[in-house]
Amino acid sequence: MSLVVVGSVAYDGVETPHGRVERMLGGSCTYAALAASFFAEVGIVAVVGEDFDQADYDLLASRSIDLAGLERVPGKTFYWSGVYSPDMNDRTTLRTDLNVFAGFNPKLPERYRGQSYLLLGNIQPGLQRAVRAQMLAPKLVGGDTMNYWIRETREELLETLQDWDFLLINDSEARQLSGHHNLKRAAQAIFRMGPRTLVIKRGEHGAILFRPEGHFIVPGYLLEDVFDPTGAGDAFAGGFFGYLAGLGLDLQDESADPKELRRAVIYGSVMGSFCCERFGVDRFRTLTRAEIDARYNEFRQFTEF
Amino acid sequence: MSLVVVGSVAYDGVETPHGRVERMLGGSCTYAALAASFFAEVGIVAVVGEDFDQADYDLLASRSIDLAGLERVPGKTFYWSGVYSPDMNDRTTLRTDLNVFAGFNPKLPERYRGQSYLLLGNIQPGLQRAVRAQMLAPKLVGGDTMNYWIRETREELLETLQDWDFLLINDSEARQLSGHHNLKRAAQAIFRMGPRTLVIKRGEHGAILFRPEGHFIVPGYLLEDVFDPTGAGDAFAGGFFGYLAGLGLDLQDESADPKELRRAVIYGSVMGSFCCERFGVDRFRTLTRAEIDARYNEFRQFTEF
C-alpha cells in the first residue's frame, strides 16, 4: 500500500433527471479510494455504523483496498440525500444525518503511518491536520475542503493548509478562500497559504492545474449522458492522486517530469467522467484499466492541435 | 481580397465593472472584420448613417479592409447599449436603436461576388440567404445566428442553414436550435440541417469544434482582466474564418489537413481573448501578428500533456 485516503464513507440518497436511488454507498473517501485503486495500493481511514453492509465491504475489498482503518462503531452510518437540478449543475441537500461521522476521530493503523501519499477528503480541517500529524514522513500530502470550512473555520483551515503540497477545490471555493474572483490571482494567493500545486475543478468545464511555473487547462469530457454527478469531484481526486502515487512521483525531486502532474489531471478527469455514467459508485464495479487508458487517449485526441 | 464579412457596423454604449463608454465603434461585422484582417484580405458589407465618424472609417481602412460594401445612407448608425453583470457572464440590454440598420438590404459590390469565403454575421436569416445568393461559387460559407431568429424565424433560418458549411453559435443557441441539451446530440442534429462544421462558443470556457468525424475542445484563455467582453464572439468568428481564408482552405478538398480547422479554432480563441482586454475594438488598434502567434503558442503550452 502506498496511498492513504481519509474522508467519509456514507450512504447517499440521490435523485437526478435519470432516476432516484434511496440508499447507496457513497462518501468522499469511498469515491476517492475506488478511483485511486486503479492506479495504486490504497488504504482508507473512515468510520461506519453497525448498518454498514457486508456487500459494501466486499466491493472495497474487491478493489484490494486496505480496510484496516475503516472503523465500525455503534450507531448508523453517515447519511446524505439530495436532488439535482434538471441540467445537473446544481443540487439541493434534502437530508444530512451525520450519525457516527459526528464522532469521527481518525486514527491511522500502524502500517499506514510510514506511507508516502496522503489524500485528505473534505472533513473538518482540524481532523485533517491531526491525520497529517500521524504520518511519519509523507512525500505528498493534499486534499479537498469546502465552503463551510472556508467560512466557519478559516483560521484552522489556513493552519492546516500550511503543510499541504496540493489543494483540490472547485472554482467558487478557490474564489472564496483567496478573496480573488480571477482564478490566476486566486492561485497566487493560495500558493502563499502553503500548497504549491492547486487543482481547480470546474465540473463539466474540466479542470485547471496551477503551479508557480505555469498552468495547465483541460476541458471536460463530453459525456453522452450524465446519470449522476455525485462523487465525481472525489473520483477526480482519487484518479489524480492515485496516478501520482502509482508512479511514486516526488515533487521535491528536481528530475521528476513536470508533465506527470498534467497527466495526473487527465487521469482525474477520466475517473470523474466515468463516475457520472452510472448512479453512485456503480461504474467502478465494472471499470477496467483498459477503458481508463482508452479514455485518456480520447482526451489527447480531442485536445491536440 | 478573399473574405467577405457581412453584418452590423454600430455604435455601442457599454458598462462593465471596469468602466463605462458612452459611444464607441462596434457591431458584429466590425469585430469580425478587424479580427480577420490579421489573417486575410477582408471586404465588408454593412450600412452606416451620416453620423459615422471619419476616424472609424480610418481605423477599418488602416487594417486594409475593403469598404466598397460599406453603404452610407441618410439617418443614424445602429446604436446598442448594455450593462454587464459583476462577473461579466451576463449582460442586460439598455437600448437598441436599429436606425439605418432597419432598412439594411445588403448588396455585394461586383468585385466581392467572385470571392471564396463568406462570413455572415448575426442578421435576419432571409438577408443572410440573399447575400449568399449574390456570391458566384464560394468555397466556404458560414456564420452566426441568435436566439431571436431561432425562435421567431425558424423556418427561414433552417432554409438558410442548408447552404452553409459551418455554423458558429453559443451553447444555449445550439441547444435551442437542435432541441437537445446534450451538446454531442445537438451537433448531430445540426449536421442534418446542413452545416458539417459546428463551432460552439462557450465564453470563458472556450469552444468546441464538432465535425462528423469527431470533436475538438479548447478551454478558454485565462485573462488577467476582462475589461469588456463585447464583440468577443464576433472576434472569435473573424479569427477562425480569417485563418481559414488566409490558408485558402477548401473543406471539399480531401487532401486538406483536418488539423487546420482545430488551429482555426485556436486563432478564433486568441482573437476573442484579445478583444476582451480593452473596451470595444481598442485592442485591435495596437495588436500585432507577433502577439497573436505568441498567444497561439501559449494555448499549446497550457493544453499539452
PDB file of C-alpha atoms in Angstrom, chain A residues 79-297:
ATOM      1  CA  TYR A  79     -26.476   9.506   5.507  1.00  0.00           C
ATOM      2  CA  TRP A  80     -26.871  12.261   2.917  1.00  0.00           C
ATOM      3  CA  SER A  81     -29.604  12.810   0.367  1.00  0.00           C
ATOM      4  CA  GLY A  82     -30.075  15.391  -2.345  1.00  0.00           C
ATOM      5  CA  VAL A  83     -31.807  16.205  -5.589  1.00  0.00           C
ATOM      6  CA  TYR A  84     -30.163  17.594  -8.731  1.00  0.00           C
ATOM      7  CA  SER A  85     -31.447  20.393 -10.962  1.00  0.00           C
ATOM      8  CA  PRO A  86     -32.586  19.395 -14.487  1.00  0.00           C
ATOM      9  CA  ASP A  87     -29.189  20.331 -16.006  1.00  0.00           C
ATOM     10  CA  MET A  88     -27.412  18.695 -13.032  1.00  0.00           C
ATOM     11  CA  ASN A  89     -25.211  21.747 -12.431  1.00  0.00           C
ATOM     12  CA  ASP A  90     -26.863  22.396  -9.059  1.00  0.00           C
ATOM     13  CA  ARG A  91     -28.111  20.239  -6.254  1.00  0.00           C
ATOM     14  CA  THR A  92     -30.213  20.725  -3.153  1.00  0.00           C
ATOM     15  CA  THR A  93     -29.451  18.798   0.011  1.00  0.00           C
ATOM     16  CA  LEU A  94     -32.579  17.159   1.431  1.00  0.00           C
ATOM     17  CA  ARG A  95     -31.066  15.492   4.465  1.00  0.00           C
ATOM     18  CA  THR A  96     -27.726  15.244   6.263  1.00  0.00           C
ATOM     19  CA  ASP A  97     -27.595  12.786   9.168  1.00  0.00           C
ATOM     20  CA  LEU A  98     -24.014  12.802  10.432  1.00  0.00           C
ATOM     21  CA  ASN A  99     -24.680   9.799  12.707  1.00  0.00           C
ATOM     22  CA  VAL A 100     -21.373   8.077  13.605  1.00  0.00           C
ATOM     23  CA  PHE A 101     -19.459  10.584  11.443  1.00  0.00           C
ATOM     24  CA  ALA A 102     -20.152  13.258  14.097  1.00  0.00           C
ATOM     25  CA  GLY A 103     -17.694  11.485  16.404  1.00  0.00           C
ATOM     26  CA  PHE A 104     -15.104  10.659  13.726  1.00  0.00           C
ATOM     27  CA  ASN A 105     -11.634  10.858  15.207  1.00  0.00           C
ATOM     28  CA  PRO A 106      -9.372   9.305  12.608  1.00  0.00           C
ATOM     29  CA  LYS A 107      -6.607   7.067  13.916  1.00  0.00           C
ATOM     30  CA  LEU A 108      -4.090   5.661  11.475  1.00  0.00           C
ATOM     31  CA  PRO A 109      -3.271   1.978  11.789  1.00  0.00           C
ATOM     32  CA  GLU A 110       0.413   1.431  12.415  1.00  0.00           C
ATOM     33  CA  ARG A 111       1.126   0.232   8.884  1.00  0.00           C
ATOM     34  CA  TYR A 112      -0.362   3.387   7.355  1.00  0.00           C
ATOM     35  CA  ARG A 113       1.969   5.812   9.117  1.00  0.00           C
ATOM     36  CA  GLY A 114       5.031   5.194   7.016  1.00  0.00           C
ATOM     37  CA  GLN A 115       3.246   5.562   3.666  1.00  0.00           C
ATOM     38  CA  SER A 116       4.293   8.206   1.170  1.00  0.00           C
ATOM     39  CA  TYR A 117       0.996   9.634  -0.062  1.00  0.00           C
ATOM     40  CA  LEU A 118      -1.856  11.107   1.946  1.00  0.00           C
ATOM     41  CA  LEU A 119      -5.143  12.295   0.449  1.00  0.00           C
ATOM     42  CA  LEU A 120      -7.380  14.167   2.866  1.00  0.00           C
ATOM     43  CA  GLY A 121     -11.026  14.230   1.858  1.00  0.00           C
ATOM     44  CA  ASN A 122     -13.338  17.054   2.781  1.00  0.00           C
ATOM     45  CA  ILE A 123     -13.629  16.825   6.586  1.00  0.00           C
ATOM     46  CA  GLN A 124     -13.135  19.294   9.418  1.00  0.00           C
ATOM     47  CA  PRO A 125      -9.698  20.965   8.902  1.00  0.00           C
ATOM     48  CA  GLY A 126      -8.611  20.191  12.472  1.00  0.00           C
ATOM     49  CA  LEU A 127      -9.113  16.475  11.808  1.00  0.00           C
ATOM     50  CA  GLN A 128      -7.195  16.715   8.531  1.00  0.00           C
ATOM     51  CA  ARG A 129      -4.343  18.296  10.473  1.00  0.00           C
ATOM     52  CA  ALA A 130      -4.458  15.597  13.158  1.00  0.00           C
ATOM     53  CA  VAL A 131      -4.226  12.885  10.497  1.00  0.00           C
ATOM     54  CA  ARG A 132      -1.289  14.586   8.824  1.00  0.00           C
ATOM     55  CA  ALA A 133       0.480  14.663  12.197  1.00  0.00           C
ATOM     56  CA  GLN A 134       0.172  10.876  12.488  1.00  0.00           C
ATOM     57  CA  MET A 135       2.143  10.282   9.277  1.00  0.00           C
ATOM     58  CA  LEU A 136       5.906   9.873   9.634  1.00  0.00           C
ATOM     59  CA  ALA A 137       7.363  11.494   6.505  1.00  0.00           C
ATOM     60  CA  PRO A 138       4.917  11.529   3.589  1.00  0.00           C
ATOM     61  CA  LYS A 139       6.234  12.638   0.179  1.00  0.00           C
ATOM     62  CA  LEU A 140       2.969  14.271  -0.880  1.00  0.00           C
ATOM     63  CA  VAL A 141       0.038  15.493   1.178  1.00  0.00           C
ATOM     64  CA  GLY A 142      -3.065  17.238  -0.022  1.00  0.00           C
ATOM     65  CA  GLY A 143      -6.784  17.187  -0.309  1.00  0.00           C
ATOM     66  CA  ASP A 144     -10.094  18.932  -0.531  1.00  0.00           C
ATOM     67  CA  THR A 145     -12.136  21.338   1.532  1.00  0.00           C
ATOM     68  CA  MET A 146     -15.453  23.150   1.106  1.00  0.00           C
ATOM     69  CA  ASN A 147     -17.250  26.486   1.501  1.00  0.00           C
ATOM     70  CA  TYR A 148     -18.477  25.631   5.002  1.00  0.00           C
ATOM     71  CA  TRP A 149     -14.932  25.170   6.409  1.00  0.00           C
ATOM     72  CA  ILE A 150     -13.601  28.176   4.489  1.00  0.00           C
ATOM     73  CA  ARG A 151     -16.273  30.342   6.103  1.00  0.00           C
ATOM     74  CA  GLU A 152     -16.622  28.838   9.577  1.00  0.00           C
ATOM     75  CA  THR A 153     -13.141  27.569  10.411  1.00  0.00           C
ATOM     76  CA  ARG A 154     -10.925  29.780   8.295  1.00  0.00           C
ATOM     77  CA  GLU A 155      -8.020  30.120  10.754  1.00  0.00           C
ATOM     78  CA  GLU A 156      -7.891  26.393  11.393  1.00  0.00           C
ATOM     79  CA  LEU A 157      -8.037  25.709   7.671  1.00  0.00           C
ATOM     80  CA  LEU A 158      -5.173  28.130   6.957  1.00  0.00           C
ATOM     81  CA  GLU A 159      -3.062  26.418   9.602  1.00  0.00           C
ATOM     82  CA  THR A 160      -3.871  23.037   8.062  1.00  0.00           C
ATOM     83  CA  LEU A 161      -3.042  24.133   4.509  1.00  0.00           C
ATOM     84  CA  GLN A 162       0.471  25.213   5.520  1.00  0.00           C
ATOM     85  CA  ASP A 163       1.517  21.555   5.497  1.00  0.00           C
ATOM     86  CA  TRP A 164      -0.145  20.593   2.220  1.00  0.00           C
ATOM     87  CA  ASP A 165       1.592  20.094  -1.106  1.00  0.00           C
ATOM     88  CA  PHE A 166      -1.589  20.358  -3.117  1.00  0.00           C
ATOM     89  CA  LEU A 167      -5.170  21.522  -2.783  1.00  0.00           C
ATOM     90  CA  LEU A 168      -8.067  20.334  -4.978  1.00  0.00           C
ATOM     91  CA  ILE A 169     -11.145  22.540  -4.816  1.00  0.00           C
ATOM     92  CA  ASN A 170     -13.761  23.961  -7.147  1.00  0.00           C
ATOM     93  CA  ASP A 171     -13.726  27.450  -8.641  1.00  0.00           C
ATOM     94  CA  SER A 172     -16.157  29.036  -6.187  1.00  0.00           C
ATOM     95  CA  GLU A 173     -14.191  27.605  -3.252  1.00  0.00           C
ATOM     96  CA  ALA A 174     -10.944  28.961  -4.728  1.00  0.00           C
ATOM     97  CA  ARG A 175     -12.545  32.394  -5.039  1.00  0.00           C
ATOM     98  CA  GLN A 176     -13.911  32.275  -1.521  1.00  0.00           C
ATOM     99  CA  LEU A 177     -10.655  31.048   0.018  1.00  0.00           C
ATOM    100  CA  SER A 178      -8.451  33.576  -1.808  1.00  0.00           C
ATOM    101  CA  GLY A 179     -10.767  36.564  -1.998  1.00  0.00           C
ATOM    102  CA  HIS A 180      -9.997  36.879  -5.731  1.00  0.00           C
ATOM    103  CA  HIS A 181     -12.540  36.352  -8.490  1.00  0.00           C
ATOM    104  CA  ASN A 182      -9.830  35.977 -11.127  1.00  0.00           C
ATOM    105  CA  LEU A 183      -8.504  32.415 -10.925  1.00  0.00           C
ATOM    106  CA  LYS A 184      -4.901  33.292 -11.789  1.00  0.00           C
ATOM    107  CA  ARG A 185      -4.835  35.740  -8.881  1.00  0.00           C
ATOM    108  CA  ALA A 186      -6.660  33.251  -6.670  1.00  0.00           C
ATOM    109  CA  ALA A 187      -3.930  30.703  -7.405  1.00  0.00           C
ATOM    110  CA  GLN A 188      -1.141  33.123  -6.483  1.00  0.00           C
ATOM    111  CA  ALA A 189      -2.867  33.841  -3.167  1.00  0.00           C
ATOM    112  CA  ILE A 190      -3.341  30.134  -2.428  1.00  0.00           C
ATOM    113  CA  PHE A 191       0.350  29.387  -3.170  1.00  0.00           C
ATOM    114  CA  ARG A 192       1.165  31.803  -0.345  1.00  0.00           C
ATOM    115  CA  MET A 193      -1.010  29.725   2.012  1.00  0.00           C
ATOM    116  CA  GLY A 194       1.193  26.650   1.519  1.00  0.00           C
ATOM    117  CA  PRO A 195       0.160  24.374  -1.356  1.00  0.00           C
ATOM    118  CA  ARG A 196       2.374  24.849  -4.431  1.00  0.00           C
ATOM    119  CA  THR A 197       0.008  22.787  -6.571  1.00  0.00           C
ATOM    120  CA  LEU A 198      -3.599  23.871  -6.943  1.00  0.00           C
ATOM    121  CA  VAL A 199      -6.163  21.935  -8.943  1.00  0.00           C
ATOM    122  CA  ILE A 200      -9.398  23.777  -9.595  1.00  0.00           C
ATOM    123  CA  LYS A 201     -12.272  21.504 -10.537  1.00  0.00           C
ATOM    124  CA  ARG A 202     -14.836  23.137 -12.839  1.00  0.00           C
ATOM    125  CA  GLY A 203     -17.409  20.354 -13.190  1.00  0.00           C
ATOM    126  CA  GLU A 204     -18.499  19.895 -16.801  1.00  0.00           C
ATOM    127  CA  HIS A 205     -15.933  22.507 -17.847  1.00  0.00           C
ATOM    128  CA  GLY A 206     -12.933  20.457 -16.758  1.00  0.00           C
ATOM    129  CA  ALA A 207     -10.075  21.483 -14.514  1.00  0.00           C
ATOM    130  CA  ILE A 208      -7.096  23.803 -14.174  1.00  0.00           C
ATOM    131  CA  LEU A 209      -3.757  22.856 -12.666  1.00  0.00           C
ATOM    132  CA  PHE A 210      -1.879  25.835 -11.263  1.00  0.00           C
ATOM    133  CA  ARG A 211       1.793  25.686 -10.373  1.00  0.00           C
ATOM    134  CA  PRO A 212       4.140  28.594  -9.657  1.00  0.00           C
ATOM    135  CA  GLU A 213       5.813  27.991 -13.043  1.00  0.00           C
ATOM    136  CA  GLY A 214       2.580  27.990 -15.056  1.00  0.00           C
ATOM    137  CA  HIS A 215      -0.810  26.437 -15.555  1.00  0.00           C
ATOM    138  CA  PHE A 216      -2.483  23.639 -17.497  1.00  0.00           C
ATOM    139  CA  ILE A 217      -6.131  23.574 -18.507  1.00  0.00           C
ATOM    140  CA  VAL A 218      -8.113  20.524 -19.509  1.00  0.00           C
ATOM    141  CA  PRO A 219     -11.674  20.787 -20.821  1.00  0.00           C
ATOM    142  CA  GLY A 220     -14.381  18.490 -19.506  1.00  0.00           C
ATOM    143  CA  TYR A 221     -15.143  15.210 -21.239  1.00  0.00           C
ATOM    144  CA  LEU A 222     -18.359  15.329 -23.275  1.00  0.00           C
ATOM    145  CA  LEU A 223     -20.490  12.526 -21.928  1.00  0.00           C
ATOM    146  CA  GLU A 224     -23.454  11.189 -23.891  1.00  0.00           C
ATOM    147  CA  ASP A 225     -25.419  11.043 -20.634  1.00  0.00           C
ATOM    148  CA  VAL A 226     -24.650  12.244 -17.150  1.00  0.00           C
ATOM    149  CA  PHE A 227     -26.578   9.874 -14.912  1.00  0.00           C
ATOM    150  CA  ASP A 228     -25.393  11.076 -11.541  1.00  0.00           C
ATOM    151  CA  PRO A 229     -22.595  13.584 -10.842  1.00  0.00           C
ATOM    152  CA  THR A 230     -22.375  12.607  -7.143  1.00  0.00           C
ATOM    153  CA  GLY A 231     -18.796  11.802  -6.197  1.00  0.00           C
ATOM    154  CA  ALA A 232     -17.265  12.983  -9.482  1.00  0.00           C
ATOM    155  CA  GLY A 233     -15.028  15.504  -7.702  1.00  0.00           C
ATOM    156  CA  ASP A 234     -13.825  12.843  -5.261  1.00  0.00           C
ATOM    157  CA  ALA A 235     -13.269  10.371  -8.092  1.00  0.00           C
ATOM    158  CA  PHE A 236     -11.224  13.107  -9.790  1.00  0.00           C
ATOM    159  CA  ALA A 237      -9.120  13.498  -6.635  1.00  0.00           C
ATOM    160  CA  GLY A 238      -8.651   9.725  -6.452  1.00  0.00           C
ATOM    161  CA  GLY A 239      -7.605   9.443 -10.095  1.00  0.00           C
ATOM    162  CA  PHE A 240      -5.279  12.434  -9.833  1.00  0.00           C
ATOM    163  CA  PHE A 241      -3.536  11.346  -6.677  1.00  0.00           C
ATOM    164  CA  GLY A 242      -3.737   7.613  -7.362  1.00  0.00           C
ATOM    165  CA  TYR A 243      -1.817   8.177 -10.585  1.00  0.00           C
ATOM    166  CA  LEU A 244       0.910  10.153  -8.780  1.00  0.00           C
ATOM    167  CA  ALA A 245       1.153   7.542  -6.026  1.00  0.00           C
ATOM    168  CA  GLY A 246       1.296   4.733  -8.581  1.00  0.00           C
ATOM    169  CA  LEU A 247       4.206   6.497 -10.278  1.00  0.00           C
ATOM    170  CA  GLY A 248       5.932   7.185  -6.981  1.00  0.00           C
ATOM    171  CA  LEU A 249       6.231  10.840  -8.005  1.00  0.00           C
ATOM    172  CA  ASP A 250       8.161  13.060  -5.652  1.00  0.00           C
ATOM    173  CA  LEU A 251       7.570  16.754  -6.290  1.00  0.00           C
ATOM    174  CA  GLN A 252      10.719  17.639  -4.322  1.00  0.00           C
ATOM    175  CA  ASP A 253      12.768  15.592  -6.794  1.00  0.00           C
ATOM    176  CA  GLU A 254      14.001  18.021  -9.422  1.00  0.00           C
ATOM    177  CA  SER A 255      14.370  15.279 -12.004  1.00  0.00           C
ATOM    178  CA  ALA A 256      10.639  14.487 -11.828  1.00  0.00           C
ATOM    179  CA  ASP A 257       8.882  15.053 -15.159  1.00  0.00           C
ATOM    180  CA  PRO A 258       6.647  18.125 -14.664  1.00  0.00           C
ATOM    181  CA  LYS A 259       4.279  16.735 -17.336  1.00  0.00           C
ATOM    182  CA  GLU A 260       3.303  13.951 -14.926  1.00  0.00           C
ATOM    183  CA  LEU A 261       1.199  16.391 -12.915  1.00  0.00           C
ATOM    184  CA  ARG A 262      -0.670  17.248 -16.122  1.00  0.00           C
ATOM    185  CA  ARG A 263      -1.208  13.586 -16.883  1.00  0.00           C
ATOM    186  CA  ALA A 264      -2.496  13.127 -13.338  1.00  0.00           C
ATOM    187  CA  VAL A 265      -5.079  15.853 -14.038  1.00  0.00           C
ATOM    188  CA  ILE A 266      -6.141  13.935 -17.146  1.00  0.00           C
ATOM    189  CA  TYR A 267      -6.500  10.706 -15.153  1.00  0.00           C
ATOM    190  CA  GLY A 268      -8.501  12.639 -12.574  1.00  0.00           C
ATOM    191  CA  SER A 269     -10.766  13.920 -15.339  1.00  0.00           C
ATOM    192  CA  VAL A 270     -11.122  10.419 -16.764  1.00  0.00           C
ATOM    193  CA  MET A 271     -12.189   8.991 -13.391  1.00  0.00           C
ATOM    194  CA  GLY A 272     -14.597  11.878 -12.750  1.00  0.00           C
ATOM    195  CA  SER A 273     -16.206  11.328 -16.147  1.00  0.00           C
ATOM    196  CA  PHE A 274     -16.651   7.579 -15.625  1.00  0.00           C
ATOM    197  CA  CYS A 275     -18.151   8.261 -12.207  1.00  0.00           C
ATOM    198  CA  CYS A 276     -21.040  10.217 -13.812  1.00  0.00           C
ATOM    199  CA  GLU A 277     -22.011   7.395 -16.159  1.00  0.00           C
ATOM    200  CA  ARG A 278     -23.932   5.372 -13.566  1.00  0.00           C
ATOM    201  CA  PHE A 279     -25.573   6.014 -10.219  1.00  0.00           C
ATOM    202  CA  GLY A 280     -23.258   6.230  -7.238  1.00  0.00           C
ATOM    203  CA  VAL A 281     -20.159   4.068  -7.439  1.00  0.00           C
ATOM    204  CA  ASP A 282     -21.714   1.606  -9.888  1.00  0.00           C
ATOM    205  CA  ARG A 283     -19.413   2.414 -12.784  1.00  0.00           C
ATOM    206  CA  PHE A 284     -16.407   1.376 -10.699  1.00  0.00           C
ATOM    207  CA  ARG A 285     -17.797  -2.138 -10.288  1.00  0.00           C
ATOM    208  CA  THR A 286     -17.068  -2.989 -13.917  1.00  0.00           C
ATOM    209  CA  LEU A 287     -14.491  -0.399 -14.998  1.00  0.00           C
ATOM    210  CA  THR A 288     -11.166  -1.700 -16.331  1.00  0.00           C
ATOM    211  CA  ARG A 289      -7.731  -0.147 -16.674  1.00  0.00           C
ATOM    212  CA  ALA A 290      -8.037  -0.639 -20.443  1.00  0.00           C
ATOM    213  CA  GLU A 291     -11.177   1.517 -20.518  1.00  0.00           C
ATOM    214  CA  ILE A 292      -9.390   4.153 -18.434  1.00  0.00           C
ATOM    215  CA  ASP A 293      -6.428   4.258 -20.792  1.00  0.00           C
ATOM    216  CA  ALA A 294      -8.715   4.394 -23.837  1.00  0.00           C
ATOM    217  CA  ARG A 295     -10.450   7.442 -22.413  1.00  0.00           C
ATOM    218  CA  TYR A 296      -7.091   9.014 -21.544  1.00  0.00           C
ATOM    219  CA  ASN A 297      -6.224   8.673 -25.224  1.00  0.00           C
TER     220      ASN A 297
END
